[in-house]
PDB file of C-alpha atoms and ligand atoms in Angstrom:
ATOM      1  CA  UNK A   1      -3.103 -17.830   1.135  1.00 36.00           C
ATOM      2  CA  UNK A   2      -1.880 -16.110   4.224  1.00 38.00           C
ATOM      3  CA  UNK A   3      -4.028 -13.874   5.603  1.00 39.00           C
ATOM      4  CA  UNK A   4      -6.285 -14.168   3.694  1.00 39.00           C
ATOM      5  CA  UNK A   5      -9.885 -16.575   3.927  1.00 39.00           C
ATOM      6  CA  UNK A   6      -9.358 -18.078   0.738  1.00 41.00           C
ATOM      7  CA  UNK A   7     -11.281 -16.110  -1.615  1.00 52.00           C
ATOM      8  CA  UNK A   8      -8.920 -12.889  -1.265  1.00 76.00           C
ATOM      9  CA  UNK A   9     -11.134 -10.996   1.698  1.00 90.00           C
ATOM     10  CA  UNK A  10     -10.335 -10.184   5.221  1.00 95.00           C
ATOM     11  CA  UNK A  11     -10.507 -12.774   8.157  1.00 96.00           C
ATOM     12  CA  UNK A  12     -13.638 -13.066   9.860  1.00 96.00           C
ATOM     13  CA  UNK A  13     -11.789 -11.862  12.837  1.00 97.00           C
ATOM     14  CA  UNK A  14     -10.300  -8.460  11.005  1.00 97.00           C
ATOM     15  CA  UNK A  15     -13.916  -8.142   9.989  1.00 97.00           C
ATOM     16  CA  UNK A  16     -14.879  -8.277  12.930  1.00 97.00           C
ATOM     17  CA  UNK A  17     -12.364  -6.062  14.598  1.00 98.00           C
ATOM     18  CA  UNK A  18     -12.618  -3.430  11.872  1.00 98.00           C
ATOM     19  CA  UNK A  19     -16.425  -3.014  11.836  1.00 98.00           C
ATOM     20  CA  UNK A  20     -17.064  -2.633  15.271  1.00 98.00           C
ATOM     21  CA  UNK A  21     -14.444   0.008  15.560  1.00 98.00           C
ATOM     22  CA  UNK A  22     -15.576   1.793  12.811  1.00 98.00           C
ATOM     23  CA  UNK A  23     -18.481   2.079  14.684  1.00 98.00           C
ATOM     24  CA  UNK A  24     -17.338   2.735  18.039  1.00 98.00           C
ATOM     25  CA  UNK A  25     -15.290   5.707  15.699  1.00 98.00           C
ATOM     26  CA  UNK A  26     -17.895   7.351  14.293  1.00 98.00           C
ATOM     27  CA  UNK A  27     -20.128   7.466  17.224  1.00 98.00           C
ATOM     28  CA  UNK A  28     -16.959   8.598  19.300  1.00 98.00           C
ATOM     29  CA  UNK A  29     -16.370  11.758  17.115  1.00 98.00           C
ATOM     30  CA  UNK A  30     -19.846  12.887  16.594  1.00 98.00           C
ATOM     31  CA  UNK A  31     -20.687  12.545  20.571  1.00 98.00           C
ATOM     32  CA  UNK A  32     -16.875  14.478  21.035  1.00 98.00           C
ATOM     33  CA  UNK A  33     -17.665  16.997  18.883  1.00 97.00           C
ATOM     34  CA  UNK A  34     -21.095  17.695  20.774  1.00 98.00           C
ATOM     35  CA  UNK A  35     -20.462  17.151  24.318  1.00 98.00           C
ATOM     36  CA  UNK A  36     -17.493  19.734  24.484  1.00 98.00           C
ATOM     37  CA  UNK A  37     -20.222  22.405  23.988  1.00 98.00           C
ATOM     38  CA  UNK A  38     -22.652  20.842  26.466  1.00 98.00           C
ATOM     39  CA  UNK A  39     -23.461  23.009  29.775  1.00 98.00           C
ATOM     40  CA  UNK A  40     -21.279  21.859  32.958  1.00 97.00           C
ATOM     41  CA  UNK A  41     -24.543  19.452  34.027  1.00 98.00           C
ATOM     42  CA  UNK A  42     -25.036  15.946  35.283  1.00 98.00           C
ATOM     43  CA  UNK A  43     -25.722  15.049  31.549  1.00 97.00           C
ATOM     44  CA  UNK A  44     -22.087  16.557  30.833  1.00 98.00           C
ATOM     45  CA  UNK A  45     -19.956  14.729  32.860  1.00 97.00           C
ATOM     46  CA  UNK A  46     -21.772  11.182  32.234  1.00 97.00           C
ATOM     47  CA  UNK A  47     -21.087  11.636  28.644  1.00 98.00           C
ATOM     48  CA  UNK A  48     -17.664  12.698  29.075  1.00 98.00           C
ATOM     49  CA  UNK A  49     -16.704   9.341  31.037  1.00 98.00           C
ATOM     50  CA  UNK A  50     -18.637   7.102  28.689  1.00 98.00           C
ATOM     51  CA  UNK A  51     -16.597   8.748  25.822  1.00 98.00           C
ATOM     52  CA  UNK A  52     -13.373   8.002  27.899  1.00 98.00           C
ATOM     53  CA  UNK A  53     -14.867   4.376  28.195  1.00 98.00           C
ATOM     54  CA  UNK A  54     -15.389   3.564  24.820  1.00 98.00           C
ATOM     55  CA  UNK A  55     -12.686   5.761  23.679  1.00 98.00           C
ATOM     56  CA  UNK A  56      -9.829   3.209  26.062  1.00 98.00           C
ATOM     57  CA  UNK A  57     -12.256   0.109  24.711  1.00 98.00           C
ATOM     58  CA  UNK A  58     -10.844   1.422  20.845  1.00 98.00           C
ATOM     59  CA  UNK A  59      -7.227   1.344  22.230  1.00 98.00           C
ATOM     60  CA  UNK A  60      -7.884  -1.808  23.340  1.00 98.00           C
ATOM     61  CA  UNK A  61      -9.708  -2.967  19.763  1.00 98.00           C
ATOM     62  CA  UNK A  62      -7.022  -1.686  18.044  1.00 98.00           C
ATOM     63  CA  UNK A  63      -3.968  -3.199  19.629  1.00 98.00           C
ATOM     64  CA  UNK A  64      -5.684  -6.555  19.092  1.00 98.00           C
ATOM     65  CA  UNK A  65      -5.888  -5.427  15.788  1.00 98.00           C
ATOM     66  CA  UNK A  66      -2.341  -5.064  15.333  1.00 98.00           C
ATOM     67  CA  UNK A  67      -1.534  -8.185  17.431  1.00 98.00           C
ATOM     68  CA  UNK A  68      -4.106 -10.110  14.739  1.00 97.00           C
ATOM     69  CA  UNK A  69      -2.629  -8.577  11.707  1.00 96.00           C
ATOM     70  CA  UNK A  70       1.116  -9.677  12.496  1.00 96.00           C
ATOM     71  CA  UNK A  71      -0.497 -13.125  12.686  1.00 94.00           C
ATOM     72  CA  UNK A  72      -2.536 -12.848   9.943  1.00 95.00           C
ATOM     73  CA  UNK A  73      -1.560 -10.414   7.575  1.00 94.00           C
ATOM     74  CA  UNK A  74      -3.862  -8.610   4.922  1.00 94.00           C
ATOM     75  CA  UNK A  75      -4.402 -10.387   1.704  1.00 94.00           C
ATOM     76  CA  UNK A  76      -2.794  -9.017  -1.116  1.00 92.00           C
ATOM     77  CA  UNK A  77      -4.346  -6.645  -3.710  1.00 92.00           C
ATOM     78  CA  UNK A  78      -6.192  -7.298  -6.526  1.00 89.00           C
ATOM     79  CA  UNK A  79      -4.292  -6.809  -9.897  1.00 89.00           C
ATOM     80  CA  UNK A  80      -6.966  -4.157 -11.339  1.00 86.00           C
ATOM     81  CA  UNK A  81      -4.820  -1.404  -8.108  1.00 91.00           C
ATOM     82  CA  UNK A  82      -2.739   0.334  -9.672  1.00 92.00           C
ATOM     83  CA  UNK A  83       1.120   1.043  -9.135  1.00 94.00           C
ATOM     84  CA  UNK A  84       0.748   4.436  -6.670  1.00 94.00           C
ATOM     85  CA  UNK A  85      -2.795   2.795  -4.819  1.00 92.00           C
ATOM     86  CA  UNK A  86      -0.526  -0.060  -4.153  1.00 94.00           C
ATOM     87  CA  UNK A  87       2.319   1.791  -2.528  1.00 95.00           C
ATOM     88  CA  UNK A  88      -0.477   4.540  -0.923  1.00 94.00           C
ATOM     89  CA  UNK A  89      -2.477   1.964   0.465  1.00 94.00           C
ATOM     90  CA  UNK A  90      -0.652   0.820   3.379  1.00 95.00           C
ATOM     91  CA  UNK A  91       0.676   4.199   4.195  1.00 97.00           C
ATOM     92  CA  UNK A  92      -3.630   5.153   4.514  1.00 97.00           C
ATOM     93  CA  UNK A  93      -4.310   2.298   6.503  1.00 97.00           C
ATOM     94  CA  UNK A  94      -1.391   2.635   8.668  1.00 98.00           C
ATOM     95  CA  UNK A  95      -2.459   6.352   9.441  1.00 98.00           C
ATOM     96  CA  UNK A  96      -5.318   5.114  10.299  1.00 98.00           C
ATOM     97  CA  UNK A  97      -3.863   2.721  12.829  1.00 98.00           C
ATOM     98  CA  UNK A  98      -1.618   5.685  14.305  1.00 98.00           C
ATOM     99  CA  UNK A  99      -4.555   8.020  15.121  1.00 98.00           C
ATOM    100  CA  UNK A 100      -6.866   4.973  16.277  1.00 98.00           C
ATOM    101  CA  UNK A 101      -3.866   4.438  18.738  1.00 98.00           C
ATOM    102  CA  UNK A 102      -2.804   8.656  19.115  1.00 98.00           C
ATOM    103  CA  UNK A 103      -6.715   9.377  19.758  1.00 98.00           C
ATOM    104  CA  UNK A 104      -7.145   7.663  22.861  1.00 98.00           C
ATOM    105  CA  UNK A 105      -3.380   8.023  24.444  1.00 98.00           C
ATOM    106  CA  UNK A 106      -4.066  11.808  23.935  1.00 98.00           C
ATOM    107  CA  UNK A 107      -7.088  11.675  25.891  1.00 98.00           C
ATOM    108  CA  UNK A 108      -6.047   9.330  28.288  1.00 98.00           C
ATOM    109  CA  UNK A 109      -2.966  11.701  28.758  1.00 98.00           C
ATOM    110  CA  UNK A 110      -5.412  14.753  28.751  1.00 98.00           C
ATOM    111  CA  UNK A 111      -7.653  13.529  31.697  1.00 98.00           C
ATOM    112  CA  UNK A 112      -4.196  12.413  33.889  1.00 98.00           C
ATOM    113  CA  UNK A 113      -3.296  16.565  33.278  1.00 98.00           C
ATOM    114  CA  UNK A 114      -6.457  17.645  33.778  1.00 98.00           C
ATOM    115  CA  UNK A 115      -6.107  15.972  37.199  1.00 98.00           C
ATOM    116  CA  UNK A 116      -9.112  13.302  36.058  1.00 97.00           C
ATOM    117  CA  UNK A 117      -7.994   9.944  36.816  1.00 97.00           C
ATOM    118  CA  UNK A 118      -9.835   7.313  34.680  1.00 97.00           C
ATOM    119  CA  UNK A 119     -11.899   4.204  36.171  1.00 98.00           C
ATOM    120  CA  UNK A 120     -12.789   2.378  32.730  1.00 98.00           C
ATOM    121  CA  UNK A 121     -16.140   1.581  33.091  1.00 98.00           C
ATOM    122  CA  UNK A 122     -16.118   2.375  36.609  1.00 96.00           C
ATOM    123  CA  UNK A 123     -14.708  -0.463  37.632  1.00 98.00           C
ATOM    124  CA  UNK A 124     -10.863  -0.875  36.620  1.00 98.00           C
ATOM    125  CA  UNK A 125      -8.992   2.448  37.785  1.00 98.00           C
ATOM    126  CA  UNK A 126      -6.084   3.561  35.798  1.00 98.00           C
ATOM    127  CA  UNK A 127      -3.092   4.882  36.150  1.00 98.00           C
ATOM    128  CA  UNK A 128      -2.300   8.702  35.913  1.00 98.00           C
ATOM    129  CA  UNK A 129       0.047   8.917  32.861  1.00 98.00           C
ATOM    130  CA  UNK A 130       1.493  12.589  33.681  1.00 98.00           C
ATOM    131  CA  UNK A 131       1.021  14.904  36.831  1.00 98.00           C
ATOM    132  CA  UNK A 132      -1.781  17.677  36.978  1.00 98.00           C
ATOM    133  CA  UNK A 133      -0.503  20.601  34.832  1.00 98.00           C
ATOM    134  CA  UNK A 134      -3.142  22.799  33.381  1.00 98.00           C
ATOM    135  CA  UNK A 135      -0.428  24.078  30.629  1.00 98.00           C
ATOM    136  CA  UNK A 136       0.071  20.253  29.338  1.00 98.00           C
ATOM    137  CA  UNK A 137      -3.832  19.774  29.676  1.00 98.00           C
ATOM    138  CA  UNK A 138      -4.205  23.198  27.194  1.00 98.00           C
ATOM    139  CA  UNK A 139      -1.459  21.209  24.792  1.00 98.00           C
ATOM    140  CA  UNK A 140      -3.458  17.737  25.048  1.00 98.00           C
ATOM    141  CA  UNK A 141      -6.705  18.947  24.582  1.00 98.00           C
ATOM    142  CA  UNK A 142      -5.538  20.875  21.180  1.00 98.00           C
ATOM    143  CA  UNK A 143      -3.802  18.078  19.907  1.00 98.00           C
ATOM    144  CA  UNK A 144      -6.722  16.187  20.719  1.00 98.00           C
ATOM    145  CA  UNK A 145      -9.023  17.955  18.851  1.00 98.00           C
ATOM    146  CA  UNK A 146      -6.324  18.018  15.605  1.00 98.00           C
ATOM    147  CA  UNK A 147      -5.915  14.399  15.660  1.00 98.00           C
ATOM    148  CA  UNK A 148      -9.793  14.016  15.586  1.00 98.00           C
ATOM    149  CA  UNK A 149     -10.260  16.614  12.482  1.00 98.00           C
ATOM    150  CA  UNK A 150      -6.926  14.476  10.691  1.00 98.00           C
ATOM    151  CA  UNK A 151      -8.918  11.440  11.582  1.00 98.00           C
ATOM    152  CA  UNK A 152     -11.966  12.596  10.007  1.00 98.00           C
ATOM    153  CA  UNK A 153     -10.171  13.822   6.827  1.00 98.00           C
ATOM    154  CA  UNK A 154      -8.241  10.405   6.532  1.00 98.00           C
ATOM    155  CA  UNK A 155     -11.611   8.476   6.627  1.00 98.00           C
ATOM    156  CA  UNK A 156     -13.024  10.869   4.071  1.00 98.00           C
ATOM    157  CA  UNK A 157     -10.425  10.035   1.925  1.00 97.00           C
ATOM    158  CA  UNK A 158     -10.620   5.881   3.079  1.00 97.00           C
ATOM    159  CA  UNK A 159     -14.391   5.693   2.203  1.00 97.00           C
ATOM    160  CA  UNK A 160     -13.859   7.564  -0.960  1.00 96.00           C
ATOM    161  CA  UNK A 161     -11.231   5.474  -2.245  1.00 95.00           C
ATOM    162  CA  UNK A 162     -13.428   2.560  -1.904  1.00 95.00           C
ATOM    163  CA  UNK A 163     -16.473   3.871  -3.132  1.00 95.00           C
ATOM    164  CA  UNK A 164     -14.243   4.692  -5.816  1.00 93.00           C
ATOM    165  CA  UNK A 165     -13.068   1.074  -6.180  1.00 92.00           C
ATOM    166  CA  UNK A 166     -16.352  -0.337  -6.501  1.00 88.00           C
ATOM    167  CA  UNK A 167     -18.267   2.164  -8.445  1.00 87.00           C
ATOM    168  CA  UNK A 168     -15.914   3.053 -10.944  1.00 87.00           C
ATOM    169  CA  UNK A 169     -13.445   0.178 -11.434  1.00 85.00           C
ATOM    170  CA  UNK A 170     -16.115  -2.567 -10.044  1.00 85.00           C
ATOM    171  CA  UNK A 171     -13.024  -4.449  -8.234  1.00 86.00           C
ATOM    172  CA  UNK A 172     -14.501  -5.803  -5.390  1.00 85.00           C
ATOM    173  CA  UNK A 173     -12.598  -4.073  -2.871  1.00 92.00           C
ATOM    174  CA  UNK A 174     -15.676  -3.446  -0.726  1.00 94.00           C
ATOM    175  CA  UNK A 175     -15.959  -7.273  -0.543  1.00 93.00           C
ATOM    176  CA  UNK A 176     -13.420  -8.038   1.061  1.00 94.00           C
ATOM    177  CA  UNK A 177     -13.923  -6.212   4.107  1.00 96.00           C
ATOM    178  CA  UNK A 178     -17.766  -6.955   3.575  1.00 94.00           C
ATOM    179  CA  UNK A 179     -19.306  -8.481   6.736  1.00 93.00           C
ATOM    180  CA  UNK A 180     -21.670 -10.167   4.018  1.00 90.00           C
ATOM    181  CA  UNK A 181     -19.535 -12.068   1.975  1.00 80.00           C
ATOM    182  CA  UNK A 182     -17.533 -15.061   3.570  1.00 72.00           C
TER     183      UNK A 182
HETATM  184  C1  LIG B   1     -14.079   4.847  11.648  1.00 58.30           C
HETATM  185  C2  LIG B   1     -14.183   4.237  10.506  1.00 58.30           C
HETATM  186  C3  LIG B   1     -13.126   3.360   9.869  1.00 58.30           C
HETATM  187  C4  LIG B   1     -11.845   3.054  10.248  1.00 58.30           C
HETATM  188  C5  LIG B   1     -11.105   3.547  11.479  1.00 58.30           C
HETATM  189  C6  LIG B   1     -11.296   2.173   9.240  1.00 58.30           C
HETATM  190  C7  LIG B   1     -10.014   1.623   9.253  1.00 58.30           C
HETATM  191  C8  LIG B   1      -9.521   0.730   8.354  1.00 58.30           C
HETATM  192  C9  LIG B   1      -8.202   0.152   8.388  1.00 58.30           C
HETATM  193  C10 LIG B   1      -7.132   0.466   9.430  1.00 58.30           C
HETATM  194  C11 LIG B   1      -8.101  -0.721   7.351  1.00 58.30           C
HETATM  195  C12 LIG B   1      -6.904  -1.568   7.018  1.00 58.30           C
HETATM  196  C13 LIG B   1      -7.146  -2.939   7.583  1.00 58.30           C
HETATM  197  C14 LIG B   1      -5.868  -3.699   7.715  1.00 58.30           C
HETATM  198  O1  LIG B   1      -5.067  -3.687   6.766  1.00 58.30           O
HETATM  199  O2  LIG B   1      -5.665  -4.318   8.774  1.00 58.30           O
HETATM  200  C15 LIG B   1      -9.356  -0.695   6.641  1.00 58.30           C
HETATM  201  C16 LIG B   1      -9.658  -1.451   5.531  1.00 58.30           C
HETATM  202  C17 LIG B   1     -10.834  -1.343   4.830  1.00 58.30           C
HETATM  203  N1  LIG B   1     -11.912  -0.538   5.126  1.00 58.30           N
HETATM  204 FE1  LIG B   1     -12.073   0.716   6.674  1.00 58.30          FE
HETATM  205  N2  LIG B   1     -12.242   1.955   8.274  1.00 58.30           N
HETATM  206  C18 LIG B   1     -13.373   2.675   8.620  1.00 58.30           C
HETATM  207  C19 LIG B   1     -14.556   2.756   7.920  1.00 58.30           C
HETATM  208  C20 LIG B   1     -14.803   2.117   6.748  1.00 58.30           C
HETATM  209  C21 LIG B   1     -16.032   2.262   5.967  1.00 58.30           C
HETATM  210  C22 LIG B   1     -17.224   3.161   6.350  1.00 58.30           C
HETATM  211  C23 LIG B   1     -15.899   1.464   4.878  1.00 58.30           C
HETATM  212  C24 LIG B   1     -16.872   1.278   3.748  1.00 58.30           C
HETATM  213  C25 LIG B   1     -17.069   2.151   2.823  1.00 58.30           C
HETATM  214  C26 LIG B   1     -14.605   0.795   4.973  1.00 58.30           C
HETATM  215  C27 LIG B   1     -14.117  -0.119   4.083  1.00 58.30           C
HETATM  216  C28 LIG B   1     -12.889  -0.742   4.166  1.00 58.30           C
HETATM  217  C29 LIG B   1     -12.422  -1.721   3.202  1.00 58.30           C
HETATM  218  C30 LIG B   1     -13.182  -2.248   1.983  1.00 58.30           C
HETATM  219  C31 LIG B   1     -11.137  -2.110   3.616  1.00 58.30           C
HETATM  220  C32 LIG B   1     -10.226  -3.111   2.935  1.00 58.30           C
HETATM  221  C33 LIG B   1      -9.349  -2.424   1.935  1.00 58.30           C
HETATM  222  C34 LIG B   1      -8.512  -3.469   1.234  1.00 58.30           C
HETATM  223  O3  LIG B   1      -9.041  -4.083   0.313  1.00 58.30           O
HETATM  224  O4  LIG B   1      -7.357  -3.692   1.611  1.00 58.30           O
HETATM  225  N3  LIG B   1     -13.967   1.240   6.119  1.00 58.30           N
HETATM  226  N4  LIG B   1     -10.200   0.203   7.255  1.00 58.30           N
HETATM  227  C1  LIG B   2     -11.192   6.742  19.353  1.00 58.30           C
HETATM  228  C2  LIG B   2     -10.986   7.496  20.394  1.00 58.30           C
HETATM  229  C3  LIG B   2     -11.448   8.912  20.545  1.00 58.30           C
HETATM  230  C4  LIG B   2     -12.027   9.773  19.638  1.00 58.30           C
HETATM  231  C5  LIG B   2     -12.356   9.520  18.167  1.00 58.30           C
HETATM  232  C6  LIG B   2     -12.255  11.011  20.343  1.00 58.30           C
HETATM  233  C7  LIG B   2     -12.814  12.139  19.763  1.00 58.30           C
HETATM  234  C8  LIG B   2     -13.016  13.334  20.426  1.00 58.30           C
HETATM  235  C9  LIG B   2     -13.539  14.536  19.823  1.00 58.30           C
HETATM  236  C10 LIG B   2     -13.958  14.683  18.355  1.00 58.30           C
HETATM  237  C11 LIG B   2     -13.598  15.490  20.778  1.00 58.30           C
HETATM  238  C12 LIG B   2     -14.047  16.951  20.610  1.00 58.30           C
HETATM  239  C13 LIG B   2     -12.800  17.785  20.381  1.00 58.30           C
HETATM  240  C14 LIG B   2     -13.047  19.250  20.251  1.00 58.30           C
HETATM  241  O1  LIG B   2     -14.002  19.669  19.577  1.00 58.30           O
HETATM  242  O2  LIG B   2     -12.237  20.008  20.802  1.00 58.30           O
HETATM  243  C15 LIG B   2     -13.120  14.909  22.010  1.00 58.30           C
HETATM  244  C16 LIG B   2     -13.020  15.569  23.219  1.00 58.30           C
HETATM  245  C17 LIG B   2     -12.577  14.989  24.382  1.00 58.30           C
HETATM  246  N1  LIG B   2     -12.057  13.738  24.541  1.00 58.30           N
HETATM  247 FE1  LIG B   2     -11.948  12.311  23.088  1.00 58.30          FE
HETATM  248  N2  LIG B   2     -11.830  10.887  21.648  1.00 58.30           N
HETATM  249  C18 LIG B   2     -11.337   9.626  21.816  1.00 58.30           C
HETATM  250  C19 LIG B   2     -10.825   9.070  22.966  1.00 58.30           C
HETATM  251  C20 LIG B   2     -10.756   9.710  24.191  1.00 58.30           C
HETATM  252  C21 LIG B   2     -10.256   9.134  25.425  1.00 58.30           C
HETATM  253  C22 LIG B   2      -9.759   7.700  25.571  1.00 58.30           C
HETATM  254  C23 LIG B   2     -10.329  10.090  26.393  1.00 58.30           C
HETATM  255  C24 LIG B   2      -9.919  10.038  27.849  1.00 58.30           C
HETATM  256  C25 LIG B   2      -9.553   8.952  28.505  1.00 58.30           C
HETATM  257  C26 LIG B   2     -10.891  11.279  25.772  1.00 58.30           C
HETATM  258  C27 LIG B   2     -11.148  12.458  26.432  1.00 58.30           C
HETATM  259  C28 LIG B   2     -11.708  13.568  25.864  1.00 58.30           C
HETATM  260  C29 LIG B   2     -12.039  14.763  26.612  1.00 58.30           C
HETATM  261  C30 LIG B   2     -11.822  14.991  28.119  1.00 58.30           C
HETATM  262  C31 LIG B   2     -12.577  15.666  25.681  1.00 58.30           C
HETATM  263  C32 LIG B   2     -13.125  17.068  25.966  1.00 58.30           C
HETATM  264  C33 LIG B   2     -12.076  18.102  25.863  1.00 58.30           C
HETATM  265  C34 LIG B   2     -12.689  19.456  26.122  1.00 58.30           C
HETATM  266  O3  LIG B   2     -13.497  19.577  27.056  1.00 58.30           O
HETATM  267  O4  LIG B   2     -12.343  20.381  25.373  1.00 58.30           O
HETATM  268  N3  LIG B   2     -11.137  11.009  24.435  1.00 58.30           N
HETATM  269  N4  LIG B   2     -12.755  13.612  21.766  1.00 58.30           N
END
């Protein structure tokens, strides 16, 4: 079955890819949504480049992702998903591809206006993606923000559907993204 590992799950590789962003995620909006009220300090500023680190290492994750998935598509749905999840589920995971790709460009394109210019993990410098304009960095950092409290609410929504799936209608969805189950 393509895309698939045989038994209807994931690839180890998708596994892979979507648990350790997941994590990188969550971690990346709880420390975003503290740091902005931090006091300009020492503190301050090496949180704010660690979040533009890991934030540019989920770019990264996810265009492997997408690079992985045109190789190895996801396997199809079980027959207990009904007619609507069927045709709703790709549009959920898709927005959640778009914002795991719109979160970082924004911020990436929010530090080049800001006048920051990023060196991921100190070491690799990149380039400036638009001139120093502190009306575009205003625009950035809003949409910024927006795109993190859509992301949150399309997660909500993620999570639910599949605690949904496996408490109520015992599918096995879970499963096949489990990092458990081979
Ligand atoms: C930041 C957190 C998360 C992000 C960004 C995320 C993103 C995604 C995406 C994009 C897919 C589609 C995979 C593909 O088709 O290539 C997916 C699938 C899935 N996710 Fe998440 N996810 C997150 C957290 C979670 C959590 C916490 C759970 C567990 C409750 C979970 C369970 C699943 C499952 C079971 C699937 C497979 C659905 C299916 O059967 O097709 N995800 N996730
Ligand atoms: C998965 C990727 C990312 C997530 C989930 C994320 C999430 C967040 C969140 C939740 C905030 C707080 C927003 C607010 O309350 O206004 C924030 C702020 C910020 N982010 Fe990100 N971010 C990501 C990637 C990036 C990247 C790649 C950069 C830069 C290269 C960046 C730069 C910033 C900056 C500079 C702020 C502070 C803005 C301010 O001071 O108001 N972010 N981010």
């Amino acid at each position: 079955m393509r895309g698939a590992d045989g038994q209807g799950g994931y690839t180890a590789v998708a596994k892979l890819l979507h648990w350790l962003t997941a994590l990188l995620v969550l971690g990346m909006l709880g420390v975003g949504l503290w740091m902005v009220g931090l006091p300009i300090s020492l503190t301050k500023l090496y949180v704010y480049a660690w979040h533009k680190w890991i934030g540019l290492t989920v770019l990264v994750l996810t265009v492997l992702r997408l690079l992985w998935r045109t190789r190895s598509p996801p396997p199809p749905l079980p027959a207990t998903v009904t007619a609507w999840e069927r045709r709703l589920a790709p549009w959920g995971h898709g927005a959640l591809l778009v914002l795991l790709l719109a979160m970082p460009v924004s911020g990436w394109l929010m530090s080049s206006a800001g006048g920051v210019s990023v060196v991921w993990f100190g070491v690799l410098p990149l380039p400036d993606l638009v001139p120093r304009d502190s009306l575009t960095f205003d625009m950035l950092r809003t949409v910024h923000h927006w795109l993190a409290w859509t992301l949150v609410a399309v997660l909500v929504l993620h999570v639910a559907a599949v605690v949904h799936h496996d408490l109520f209608r015992r599918d096995g969805i879970f499963r096949r993204m489990s990092p458990f189950t081979r």
